[in-house]
Short mmCIF file of C-alpha atoms in Angstrom, two decimals:
data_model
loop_
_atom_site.label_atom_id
_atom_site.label_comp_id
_atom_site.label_asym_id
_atom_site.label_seq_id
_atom_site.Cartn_x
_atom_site.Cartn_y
_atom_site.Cartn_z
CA UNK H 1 -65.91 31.21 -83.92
CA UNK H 2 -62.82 32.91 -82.44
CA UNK H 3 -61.39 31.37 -79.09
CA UNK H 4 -61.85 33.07 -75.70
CA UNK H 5 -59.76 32.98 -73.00
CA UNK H 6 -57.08 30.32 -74.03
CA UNK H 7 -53.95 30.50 -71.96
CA UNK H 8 -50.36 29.53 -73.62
CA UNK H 9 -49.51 25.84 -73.20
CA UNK H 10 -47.08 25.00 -70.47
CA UNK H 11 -44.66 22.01 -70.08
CA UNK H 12 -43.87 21.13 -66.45
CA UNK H 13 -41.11 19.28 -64.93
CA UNK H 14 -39.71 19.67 -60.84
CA UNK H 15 -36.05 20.28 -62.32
CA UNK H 16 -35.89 24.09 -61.36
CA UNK H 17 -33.22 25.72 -59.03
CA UNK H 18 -32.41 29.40 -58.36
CA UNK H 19 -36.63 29.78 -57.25
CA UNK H 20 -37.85 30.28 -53.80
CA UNK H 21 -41.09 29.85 -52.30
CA UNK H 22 -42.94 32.08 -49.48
CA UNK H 23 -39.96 34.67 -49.83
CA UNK H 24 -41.89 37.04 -48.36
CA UNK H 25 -41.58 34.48 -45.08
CA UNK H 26 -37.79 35.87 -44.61
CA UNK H 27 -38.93 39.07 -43.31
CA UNK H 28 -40.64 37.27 -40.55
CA UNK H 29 -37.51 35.29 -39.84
CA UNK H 30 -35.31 38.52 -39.95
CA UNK H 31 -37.53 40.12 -37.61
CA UNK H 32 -37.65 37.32 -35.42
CA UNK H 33 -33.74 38.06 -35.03
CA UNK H 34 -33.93 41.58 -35.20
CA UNK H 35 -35.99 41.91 -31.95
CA UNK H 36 -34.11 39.17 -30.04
CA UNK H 37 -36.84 36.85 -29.86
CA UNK H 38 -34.46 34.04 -31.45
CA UNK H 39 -31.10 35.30 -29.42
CA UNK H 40 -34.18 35.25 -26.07
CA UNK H 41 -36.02 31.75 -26.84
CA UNK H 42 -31.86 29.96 -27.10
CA UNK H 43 -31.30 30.56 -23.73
CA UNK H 44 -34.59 29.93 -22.38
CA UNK H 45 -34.36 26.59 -23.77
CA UNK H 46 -31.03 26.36 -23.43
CA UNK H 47 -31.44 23.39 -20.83
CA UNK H 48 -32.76 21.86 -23.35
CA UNK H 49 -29.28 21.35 -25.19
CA UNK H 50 -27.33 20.42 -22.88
CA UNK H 51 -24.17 18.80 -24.84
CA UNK H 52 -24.61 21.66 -27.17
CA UNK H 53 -24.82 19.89 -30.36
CA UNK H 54 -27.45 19.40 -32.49
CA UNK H 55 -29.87 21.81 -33.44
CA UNK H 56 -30.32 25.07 -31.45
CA UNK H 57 -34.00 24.73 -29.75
CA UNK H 58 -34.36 28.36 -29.90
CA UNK H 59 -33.70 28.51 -33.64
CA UNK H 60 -36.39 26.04 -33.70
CA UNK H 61 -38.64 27.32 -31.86
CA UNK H 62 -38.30 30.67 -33.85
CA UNK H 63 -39.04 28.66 -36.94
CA UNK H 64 -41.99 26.98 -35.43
CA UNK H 65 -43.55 30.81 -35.27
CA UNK H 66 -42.66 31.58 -38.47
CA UNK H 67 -44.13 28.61 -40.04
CA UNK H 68 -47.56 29.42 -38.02
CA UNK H 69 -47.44 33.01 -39.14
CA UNK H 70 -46.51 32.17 -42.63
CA UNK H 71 -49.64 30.33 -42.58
CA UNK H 72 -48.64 26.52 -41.67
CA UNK H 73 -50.93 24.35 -40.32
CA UNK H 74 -48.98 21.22 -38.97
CA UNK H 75 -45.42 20.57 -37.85
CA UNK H 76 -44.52 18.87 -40.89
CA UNK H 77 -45.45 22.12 -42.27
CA UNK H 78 -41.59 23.29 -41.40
CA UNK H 79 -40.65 21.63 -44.61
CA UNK H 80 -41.66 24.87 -46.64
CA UNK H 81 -38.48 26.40 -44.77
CA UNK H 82 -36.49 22.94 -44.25
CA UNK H 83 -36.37 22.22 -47.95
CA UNK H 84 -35.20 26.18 -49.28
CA UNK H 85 -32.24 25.75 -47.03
CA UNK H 86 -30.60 28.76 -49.05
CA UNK H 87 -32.74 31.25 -48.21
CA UNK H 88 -33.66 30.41 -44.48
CA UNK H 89 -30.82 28.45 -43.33
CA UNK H 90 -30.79 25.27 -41.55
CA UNK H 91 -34.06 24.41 -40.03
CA UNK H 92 -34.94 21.30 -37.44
CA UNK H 93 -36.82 18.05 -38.58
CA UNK H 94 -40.05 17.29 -38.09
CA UNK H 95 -39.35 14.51 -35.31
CA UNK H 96 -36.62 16.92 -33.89
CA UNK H 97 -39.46 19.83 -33.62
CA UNK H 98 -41.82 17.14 -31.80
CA UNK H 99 -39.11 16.72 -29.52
CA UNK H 100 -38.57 20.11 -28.92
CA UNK H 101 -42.59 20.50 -27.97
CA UNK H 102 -42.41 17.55 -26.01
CA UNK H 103 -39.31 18.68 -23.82
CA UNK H 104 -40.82 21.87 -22.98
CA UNK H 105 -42.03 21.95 -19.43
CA UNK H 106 -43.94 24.46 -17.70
CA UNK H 107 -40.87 26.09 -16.63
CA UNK H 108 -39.28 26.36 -20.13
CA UNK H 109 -43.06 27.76 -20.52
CA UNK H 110 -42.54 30.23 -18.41
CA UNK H 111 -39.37 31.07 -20.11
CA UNK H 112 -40.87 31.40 -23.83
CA UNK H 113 -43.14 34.00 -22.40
CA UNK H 114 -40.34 35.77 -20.58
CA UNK H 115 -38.27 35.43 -24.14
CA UNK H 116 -41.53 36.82 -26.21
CA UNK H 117 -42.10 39.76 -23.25
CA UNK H 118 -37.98 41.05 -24.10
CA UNK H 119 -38.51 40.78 -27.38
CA UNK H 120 -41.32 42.85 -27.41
CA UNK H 121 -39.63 45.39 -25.51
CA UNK H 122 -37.38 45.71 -28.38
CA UNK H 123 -40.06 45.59 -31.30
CA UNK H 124 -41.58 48.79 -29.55
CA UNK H 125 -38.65 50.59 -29.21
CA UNK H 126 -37.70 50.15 -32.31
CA UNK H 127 -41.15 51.60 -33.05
CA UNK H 128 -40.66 54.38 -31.38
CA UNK H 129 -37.12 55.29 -32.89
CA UNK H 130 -38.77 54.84 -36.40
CA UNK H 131 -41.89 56.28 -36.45
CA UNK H 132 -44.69 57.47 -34.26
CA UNK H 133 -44.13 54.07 -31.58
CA UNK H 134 -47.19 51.97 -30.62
CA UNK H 135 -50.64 53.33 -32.76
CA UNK H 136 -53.24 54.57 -30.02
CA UNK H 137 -56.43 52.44 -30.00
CA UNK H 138 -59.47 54.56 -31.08
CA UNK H 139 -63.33 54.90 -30.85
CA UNK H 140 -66.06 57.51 -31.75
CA UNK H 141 -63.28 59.14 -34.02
CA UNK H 142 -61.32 59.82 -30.72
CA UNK H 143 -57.64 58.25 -29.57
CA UNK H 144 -58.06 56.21 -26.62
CA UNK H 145 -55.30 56.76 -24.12
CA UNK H 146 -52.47 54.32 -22.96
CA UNK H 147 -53.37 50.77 -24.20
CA UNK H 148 -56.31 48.83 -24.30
CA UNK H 149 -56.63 45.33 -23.35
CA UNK H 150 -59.16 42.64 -25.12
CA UNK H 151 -59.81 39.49 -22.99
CA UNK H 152 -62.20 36.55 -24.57
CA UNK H 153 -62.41 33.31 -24.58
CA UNK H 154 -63.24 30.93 -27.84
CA UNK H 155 -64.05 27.59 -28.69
CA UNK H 156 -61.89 25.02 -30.60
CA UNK H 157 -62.95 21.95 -31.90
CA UNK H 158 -61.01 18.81 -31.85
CA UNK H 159 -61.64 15.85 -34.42
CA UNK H 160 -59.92 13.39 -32.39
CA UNK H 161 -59.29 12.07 -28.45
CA UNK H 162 -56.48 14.92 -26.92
CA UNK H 163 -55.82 15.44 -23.47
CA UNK H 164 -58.35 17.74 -21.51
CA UNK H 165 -60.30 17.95 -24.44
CA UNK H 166 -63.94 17.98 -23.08
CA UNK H 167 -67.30 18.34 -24.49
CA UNK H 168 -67.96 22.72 -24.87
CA UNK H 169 -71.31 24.40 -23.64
CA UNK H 170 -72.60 24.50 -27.61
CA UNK H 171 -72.34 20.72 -27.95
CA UNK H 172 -68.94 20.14 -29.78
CA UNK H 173 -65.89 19.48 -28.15
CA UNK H 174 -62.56 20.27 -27.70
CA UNK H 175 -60.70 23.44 -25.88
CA UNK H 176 -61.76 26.84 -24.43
CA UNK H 177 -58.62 28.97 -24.14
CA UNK H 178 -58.69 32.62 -22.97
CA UNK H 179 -56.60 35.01 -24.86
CA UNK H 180 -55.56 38.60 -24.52
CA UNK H 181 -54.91 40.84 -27.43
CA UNK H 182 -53.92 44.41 -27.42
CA UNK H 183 -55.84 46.51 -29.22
CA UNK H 184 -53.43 49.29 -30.22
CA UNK H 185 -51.64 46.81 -32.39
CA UNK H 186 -53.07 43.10 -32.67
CA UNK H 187 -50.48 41.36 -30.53
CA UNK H 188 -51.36 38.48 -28.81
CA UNK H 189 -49.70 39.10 -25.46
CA UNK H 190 -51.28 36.55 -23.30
CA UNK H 191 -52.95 33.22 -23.69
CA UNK H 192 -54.07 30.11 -21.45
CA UNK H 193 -55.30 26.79 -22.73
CA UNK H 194 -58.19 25.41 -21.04
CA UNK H 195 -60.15 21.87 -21.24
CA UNK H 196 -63.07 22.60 -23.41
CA UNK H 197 -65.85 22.71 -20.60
CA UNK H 198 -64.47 25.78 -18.89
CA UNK H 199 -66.08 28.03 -17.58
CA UNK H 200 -66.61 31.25 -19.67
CA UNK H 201 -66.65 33.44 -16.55
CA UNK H 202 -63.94 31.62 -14.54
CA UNK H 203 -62.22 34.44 -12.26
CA UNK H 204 -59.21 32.96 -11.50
CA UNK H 205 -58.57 32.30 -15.13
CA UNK H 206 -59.45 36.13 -16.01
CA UNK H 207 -56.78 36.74 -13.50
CA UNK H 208 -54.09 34.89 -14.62
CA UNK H 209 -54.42 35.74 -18.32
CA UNK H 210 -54.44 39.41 -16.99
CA UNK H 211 -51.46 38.94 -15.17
CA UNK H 212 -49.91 37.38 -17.88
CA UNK H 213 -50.49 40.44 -20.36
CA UNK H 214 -48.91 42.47 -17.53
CA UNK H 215 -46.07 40.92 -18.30
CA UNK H 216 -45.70 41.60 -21.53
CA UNK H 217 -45.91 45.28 -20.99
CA UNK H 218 -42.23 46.78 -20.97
CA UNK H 219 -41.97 48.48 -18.03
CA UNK H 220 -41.87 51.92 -19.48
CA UNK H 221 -45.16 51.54 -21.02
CA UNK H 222 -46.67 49.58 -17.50
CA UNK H 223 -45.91 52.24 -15.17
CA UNK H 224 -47.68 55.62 -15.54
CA UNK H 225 -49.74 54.17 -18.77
CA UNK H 226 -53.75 54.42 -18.71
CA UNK H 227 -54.72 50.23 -19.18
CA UNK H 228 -57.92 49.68 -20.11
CA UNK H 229 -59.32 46.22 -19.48
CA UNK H 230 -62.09 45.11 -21.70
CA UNK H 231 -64.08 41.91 -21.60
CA UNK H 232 -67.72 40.54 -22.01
CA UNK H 233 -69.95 39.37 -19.78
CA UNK H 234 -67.29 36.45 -18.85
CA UNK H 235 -65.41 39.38 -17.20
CA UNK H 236 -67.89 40.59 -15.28
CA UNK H 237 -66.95 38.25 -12.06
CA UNK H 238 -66.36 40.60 -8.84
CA UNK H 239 -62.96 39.38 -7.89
CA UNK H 240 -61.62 39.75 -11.42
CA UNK H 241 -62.60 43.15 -11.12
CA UNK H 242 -61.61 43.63 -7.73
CA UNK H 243 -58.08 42.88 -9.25
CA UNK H 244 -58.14 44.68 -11.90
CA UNK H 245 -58.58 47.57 -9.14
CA UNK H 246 -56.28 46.30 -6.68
CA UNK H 247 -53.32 46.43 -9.23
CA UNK H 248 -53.61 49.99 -8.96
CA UNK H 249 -51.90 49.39 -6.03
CA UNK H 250 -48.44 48.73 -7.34
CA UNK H 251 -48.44 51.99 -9.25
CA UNK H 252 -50.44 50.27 -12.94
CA UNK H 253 -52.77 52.52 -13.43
CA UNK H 254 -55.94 49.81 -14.94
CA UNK H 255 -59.79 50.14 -15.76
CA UNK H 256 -61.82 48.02 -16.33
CA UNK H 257 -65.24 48.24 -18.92
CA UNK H 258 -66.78 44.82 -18.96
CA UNK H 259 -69.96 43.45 -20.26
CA UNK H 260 -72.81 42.70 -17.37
CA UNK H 261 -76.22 40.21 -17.48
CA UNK H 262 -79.73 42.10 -18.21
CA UNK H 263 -80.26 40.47 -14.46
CA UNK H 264 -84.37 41.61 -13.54
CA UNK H 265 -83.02 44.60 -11.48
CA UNK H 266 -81.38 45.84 -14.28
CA UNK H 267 -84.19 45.11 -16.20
CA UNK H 268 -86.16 47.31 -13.80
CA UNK H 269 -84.22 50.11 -14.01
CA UNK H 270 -84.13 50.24 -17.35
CA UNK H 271 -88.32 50.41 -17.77
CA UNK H 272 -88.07 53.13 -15.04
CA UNK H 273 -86.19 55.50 -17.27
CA UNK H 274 -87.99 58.35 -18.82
CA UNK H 275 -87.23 58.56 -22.42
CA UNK H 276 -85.86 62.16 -22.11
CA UNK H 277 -82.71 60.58 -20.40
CA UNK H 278 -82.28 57.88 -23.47
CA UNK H 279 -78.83 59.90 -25.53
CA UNK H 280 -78.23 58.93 -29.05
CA UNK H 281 -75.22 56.42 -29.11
CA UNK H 282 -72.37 57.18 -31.67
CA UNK H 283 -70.60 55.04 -34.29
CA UNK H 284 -66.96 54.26 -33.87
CA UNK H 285 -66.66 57.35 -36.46
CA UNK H 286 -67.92 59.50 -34.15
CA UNK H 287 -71.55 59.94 -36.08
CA UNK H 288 -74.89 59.13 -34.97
CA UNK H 289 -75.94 55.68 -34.48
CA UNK H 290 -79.18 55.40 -36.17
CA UNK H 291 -82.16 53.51 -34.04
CA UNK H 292 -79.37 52.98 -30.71
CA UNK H 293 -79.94 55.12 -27.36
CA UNK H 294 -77.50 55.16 -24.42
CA UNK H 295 -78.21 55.78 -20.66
CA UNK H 296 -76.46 55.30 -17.57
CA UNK H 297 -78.27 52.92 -14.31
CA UNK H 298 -75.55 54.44 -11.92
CA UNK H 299 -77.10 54.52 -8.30
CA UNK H 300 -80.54 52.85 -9.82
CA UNK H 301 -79.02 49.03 -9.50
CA UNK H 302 -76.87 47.70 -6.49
CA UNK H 303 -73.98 47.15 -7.24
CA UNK H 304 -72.71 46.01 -4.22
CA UNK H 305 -69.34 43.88 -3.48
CA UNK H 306 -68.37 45.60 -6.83
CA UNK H 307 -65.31 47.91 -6.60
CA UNK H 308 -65.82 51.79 -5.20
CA UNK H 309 -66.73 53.66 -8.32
CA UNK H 310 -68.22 51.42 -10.78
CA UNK H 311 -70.83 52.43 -13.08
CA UNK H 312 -73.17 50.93 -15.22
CA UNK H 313 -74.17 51.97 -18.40
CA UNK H 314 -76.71 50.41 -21.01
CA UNK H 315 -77.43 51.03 -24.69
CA UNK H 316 -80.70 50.03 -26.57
CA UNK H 317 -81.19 49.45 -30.13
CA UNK H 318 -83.71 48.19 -32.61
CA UNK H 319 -82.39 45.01 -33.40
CA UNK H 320 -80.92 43.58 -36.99
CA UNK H 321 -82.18 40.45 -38.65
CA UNK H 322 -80.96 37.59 -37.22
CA UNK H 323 -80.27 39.13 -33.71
CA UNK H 324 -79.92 36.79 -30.80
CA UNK H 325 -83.09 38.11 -28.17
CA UNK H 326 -83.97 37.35 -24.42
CA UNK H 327 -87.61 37.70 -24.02
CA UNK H 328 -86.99 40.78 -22.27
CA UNK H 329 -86.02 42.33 -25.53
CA UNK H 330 -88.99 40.63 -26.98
CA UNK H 331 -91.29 42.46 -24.84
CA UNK H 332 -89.64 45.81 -25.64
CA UNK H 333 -89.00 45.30 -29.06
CA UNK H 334 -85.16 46.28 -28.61
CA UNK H 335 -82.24 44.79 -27.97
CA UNK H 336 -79.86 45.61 -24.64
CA UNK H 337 -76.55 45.66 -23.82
CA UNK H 338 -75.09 46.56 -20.17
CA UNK H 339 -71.95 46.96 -19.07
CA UNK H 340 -69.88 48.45 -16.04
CA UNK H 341 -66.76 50.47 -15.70
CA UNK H 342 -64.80 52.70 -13.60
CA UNK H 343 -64.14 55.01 -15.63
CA UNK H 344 -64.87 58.32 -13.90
CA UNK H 345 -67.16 61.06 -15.49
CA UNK H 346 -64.41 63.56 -15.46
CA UNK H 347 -61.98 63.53 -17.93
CA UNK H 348 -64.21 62.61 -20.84
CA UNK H 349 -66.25 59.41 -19.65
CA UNK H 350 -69.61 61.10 -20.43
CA UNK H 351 -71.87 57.46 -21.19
CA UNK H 352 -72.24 57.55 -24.66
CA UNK H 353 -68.39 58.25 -25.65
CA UNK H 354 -68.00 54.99 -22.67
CA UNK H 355 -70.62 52.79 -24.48
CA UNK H 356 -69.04 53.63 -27.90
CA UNK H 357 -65.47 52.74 -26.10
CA UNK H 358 -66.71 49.39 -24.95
CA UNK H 359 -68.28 48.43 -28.28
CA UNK H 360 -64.82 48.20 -29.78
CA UNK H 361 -64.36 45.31 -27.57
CA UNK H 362 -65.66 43.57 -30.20
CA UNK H 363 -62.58 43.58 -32.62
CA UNK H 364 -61.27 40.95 -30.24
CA UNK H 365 -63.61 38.51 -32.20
CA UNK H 366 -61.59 39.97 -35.83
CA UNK H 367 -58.21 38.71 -34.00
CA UNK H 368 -59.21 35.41 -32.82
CA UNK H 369 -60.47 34.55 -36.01
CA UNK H 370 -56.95 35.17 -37.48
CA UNK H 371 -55.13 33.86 -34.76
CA UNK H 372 -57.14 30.28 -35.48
CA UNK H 373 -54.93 30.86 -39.35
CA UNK H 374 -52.14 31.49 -37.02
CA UNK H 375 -51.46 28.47 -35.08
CA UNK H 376 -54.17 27.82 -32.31
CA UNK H 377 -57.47 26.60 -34.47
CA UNK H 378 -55.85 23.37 -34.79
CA UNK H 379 -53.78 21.61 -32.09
CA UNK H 380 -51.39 19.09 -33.14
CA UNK H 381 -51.08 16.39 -30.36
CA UNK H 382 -52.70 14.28 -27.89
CA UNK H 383 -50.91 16.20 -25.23
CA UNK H 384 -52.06 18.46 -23.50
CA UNK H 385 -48.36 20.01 -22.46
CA UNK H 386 -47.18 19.95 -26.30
CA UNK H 387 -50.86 22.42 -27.28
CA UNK H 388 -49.87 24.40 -24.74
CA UNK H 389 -46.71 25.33 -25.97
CA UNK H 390 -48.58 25.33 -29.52
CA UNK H 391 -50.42 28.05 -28.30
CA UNK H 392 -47.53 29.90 -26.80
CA UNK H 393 -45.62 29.83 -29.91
CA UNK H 394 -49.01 30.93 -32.47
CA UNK H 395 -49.00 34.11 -30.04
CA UNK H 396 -45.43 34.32 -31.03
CA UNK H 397 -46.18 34.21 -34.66
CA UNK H 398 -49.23 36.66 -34.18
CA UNK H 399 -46.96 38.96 -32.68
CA UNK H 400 -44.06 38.68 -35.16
CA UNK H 401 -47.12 39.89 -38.00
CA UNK H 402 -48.09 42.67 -35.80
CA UNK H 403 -44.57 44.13 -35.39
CA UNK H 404 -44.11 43.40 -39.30
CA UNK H 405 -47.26 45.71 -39.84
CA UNK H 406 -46.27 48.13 -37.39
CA UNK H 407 -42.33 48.39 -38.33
CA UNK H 408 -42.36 47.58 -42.16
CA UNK H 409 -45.29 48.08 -43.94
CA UNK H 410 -47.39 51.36 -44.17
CA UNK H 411 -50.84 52.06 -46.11
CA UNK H 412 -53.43 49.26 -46.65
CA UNK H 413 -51.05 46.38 -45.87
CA UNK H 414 -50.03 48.33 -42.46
CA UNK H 415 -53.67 47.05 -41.05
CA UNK H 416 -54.06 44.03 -43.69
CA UNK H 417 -55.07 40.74 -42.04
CA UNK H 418 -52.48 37.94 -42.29
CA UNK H 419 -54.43 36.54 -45.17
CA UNK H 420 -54.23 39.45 -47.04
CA UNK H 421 -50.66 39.39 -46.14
CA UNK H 422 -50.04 36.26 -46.55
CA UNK H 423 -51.24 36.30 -50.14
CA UNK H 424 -49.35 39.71 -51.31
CA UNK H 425 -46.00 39.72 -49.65
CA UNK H 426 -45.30 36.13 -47.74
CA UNK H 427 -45.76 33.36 -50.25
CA UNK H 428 -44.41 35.16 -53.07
CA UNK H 429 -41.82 33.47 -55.24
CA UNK H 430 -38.45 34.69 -55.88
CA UNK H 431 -35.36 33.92 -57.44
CA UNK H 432 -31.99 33.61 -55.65
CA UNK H 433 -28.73 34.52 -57.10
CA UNK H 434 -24.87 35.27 -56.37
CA UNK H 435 -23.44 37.74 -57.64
CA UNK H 436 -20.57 40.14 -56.29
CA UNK H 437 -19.88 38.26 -52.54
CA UNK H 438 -23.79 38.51 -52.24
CA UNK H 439 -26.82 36.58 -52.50
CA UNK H 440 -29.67 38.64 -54.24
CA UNK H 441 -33.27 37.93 -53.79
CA UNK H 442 -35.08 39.05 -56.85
CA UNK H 443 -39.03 39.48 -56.88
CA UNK H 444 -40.94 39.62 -60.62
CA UNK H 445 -41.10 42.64 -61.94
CA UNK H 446 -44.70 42.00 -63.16
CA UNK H 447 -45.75 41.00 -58.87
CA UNK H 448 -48.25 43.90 -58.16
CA UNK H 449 -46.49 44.11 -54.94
CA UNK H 450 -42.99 43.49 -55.69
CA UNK H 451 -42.59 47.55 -54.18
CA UNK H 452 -44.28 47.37 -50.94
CA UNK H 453 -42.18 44.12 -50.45
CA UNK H 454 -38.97 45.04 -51.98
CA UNK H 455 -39.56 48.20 -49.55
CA UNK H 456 -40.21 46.08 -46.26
CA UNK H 457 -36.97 44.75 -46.57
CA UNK H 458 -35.84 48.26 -47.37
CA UNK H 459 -36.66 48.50 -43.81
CA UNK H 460 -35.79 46.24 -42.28
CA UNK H 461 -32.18 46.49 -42.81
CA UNK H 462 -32.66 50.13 -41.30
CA UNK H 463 -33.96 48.70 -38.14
CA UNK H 464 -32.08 50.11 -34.92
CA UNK H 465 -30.48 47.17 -33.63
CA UNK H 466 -30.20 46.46 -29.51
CA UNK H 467 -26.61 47.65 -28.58
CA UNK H 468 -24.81 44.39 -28.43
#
């Protein structure tokens, strides 16, 4: 009988030199200095060095995010850079990165954010020197204008006794942060971490989280910019939505589309509709939804303390196995979903294009699950103060991904998830070696994506650089 499948016989020993791990991880680095983030998070922790010796906090910091984004679970994670000192330079300890966590106060906080907001300002110019700037988001086969804004909150569990950690409303416990992603690109521009009882619909959080994203707008994209809002039900609360509104006021123009309760006047309104008003809904590629029907409530349910202008707008559908069902949707054999917004009918908000709009709220879901690969699924300390800055610095690493999809990489990988990423270009091994006053960094020739690599870095070094 002829052998199947045998592979050649290999020795092993740990004697090798000239090879590099995660080589892919250097981009992120590079890019990290290429937008300023590491030049912006030095002198916001600056304070934090005050002799001037030792190890730069901001460097740290900056290798904090790449670790996260290169996949790295834990602080002692670092060592994947630490120990390949040749190809990412000098990198802090493990206590000296507890340290650095540790020292950061809520006005170094601050800072970080401020850092991560300049930096970003960069990234997108750079975007839109190089290409086509920052993607439009899109739905029912139609470019959405300005930027759209994805608000949710998630749950995550903690095996062990950490500070505000607090039973959750589905019986585990742990956190509830509320994040912020932007839709036209992935980035995680805002974040808060919150004790793990919460409320889902807190306004004042909503607020702040909002305010927050702001933030990270560069101004030339803030001002004169359509900002959709989008959120679930959690959104819903009338003084989050009476601030969305009000920052209209200083000249940001935002709407708002949030998810609303099947409350028994909506429920009402919804029997009362003759069938002839039910549309078809559309897909997000601008076909027919098959067995979904949209209609608009407008002037059929008060909606009063809610700001001037705000519709509401509900699509039934049969529903798919497994489907979650009030007994409301029992009854009717259909499932519903409301929500309101204030986007007016001119200008294109006819309800079904509105309804299809909102449904792409749900890619917010896609990004959180990455983002718990990328940092916040797992919190490293009892402290509540060092998570916090955890969190912070996993948005940083989220961010450094999206700005390597959006300035490096093109095709497939250009809207690849960081595991897919993470498994083609960042952990691939390399070898290192001098030659002619330079040091080379050669990829396999047999990697099936030693090109789309090789031609990220290709790039990179053909990045604009900030004058200065």
């Amino acid at each position: 009988m002829q052998a199947v499948g045998l592979r050649p016989k290999v020795h092993v020993s740990a004697d090798g030199s000239g090879v590099v791990g995660h080589a892919g991880a250097r981009l992120l680095a590079d890019l990290a200095d290429a937008t300023g983030l590491t030049a912006a998070y030095s002198a916001a922790l600056r304070p934090l060095r005050p002799r001037g010796t030792g190890h730069d906090p901001g460097r740290g910091a900056t290798d904090l995010a790449v670790m996260l984004a290169d996949g790295g679970e834990a602080i002692a994670d670092l060592a994947v850079l630490r120990d390949q000192g040749e190809m990412f330079g000098p990198v802090a300890s493990t206590p000296t990165a507890w340290r650095l966590l540790a020292d950061t106060d809520e006005a170094a906080l601050a800072s970080l954010r401020a850092a991560r907001a300049s930096a970003r300002e960069i990234a997108w110019m750079q975007a839109a020197e190089t290409g086509e700037g920052i993607p439009a988001a899109r739905a029912g086969r139609r470019e959405l204008p300005g930027l759209v804004l994805d608000l949710d909150a998630t749950l995550v569990t903690c095996h062990s006794e950490k500070e505000q950690a607090a039973p959750t409303y589905k019986g585990g416990f742990g956190f509830h942060p509320l994040l912020c992603f932007l839709a036209n690109t992935g980035e995680a521009v805002s974040g808060r971490l919150r004790p793990g009882n919460s409320g889902a619909n807190t306004a004042a959080d909503h607020v702040a989280v909002l305010d927050q994203a702001r933030a990270q707008i560069p101004d030339a994209h803030r001002h004169g910019t359509d900002i959709l809002v989008r959120a679930d039900s959690a959104g819903s609360a009338k003084a989050f939505l009476a601030h969305v509104r009000d920052v209209r006021k200083r000249g940001i123009r935002t709407f708002f589309s949030v998810g609303y309760a099947v409350t028994e006047p909506v429920r009402r309104a919804i029997r009362s509709v003759p069938d002839r008003l039910w549309h078809p809904a559309l897909d997000q590629d601008g076909t027919l939804r098959d067995g979904a029907e949209v209609t608009e409530l407008t002037g059929m349910v008060d909606l009063d303390g809610h700001p001037p202008g705000t519709r509401i707008i509900v699509r039934r559908e049969r529903p798919h196995p497994g489907a979650q069902l009030s007994l409301f949707d029992q009854d009717e054999g259909l499932r519903h979903q409301v929500f309101l917004t204030d986007t007016p009918h001119s200008g294109g908000g006819s309800a079904q294009f509105l309804e299809v709009r909102h449904r792409g709220h749900a890619t917010v879901e896609d990004h959180i699950r990455c983002g718990k690969t990328t940092g916040f699924g797992r919190f490293p300390s009892r402290g509540f103060g060092v998570n916090a800055v955890w969190l912070e610095l996993s948005l940083a690493a989220i961010d450094l991904l999206a700005w390597t999809r959006v300035l490096l990489l093109d095709g497939e990988l250009a809207t690849a998830e960081p595991k897919k990423l993470r498994y083609r270009l960042l952990h691939v091994a390399a070898r290192l070696t001098r030659g002619g006053r330079r040091l080379r960094l050669r990829i396999s020739a047999t990697w099936p994506w030693r090109n789309e690599l090789a031609a990220a870095f290709h790039r990179f070094a053909a990045l604009p650089r900030p004058a200065g």
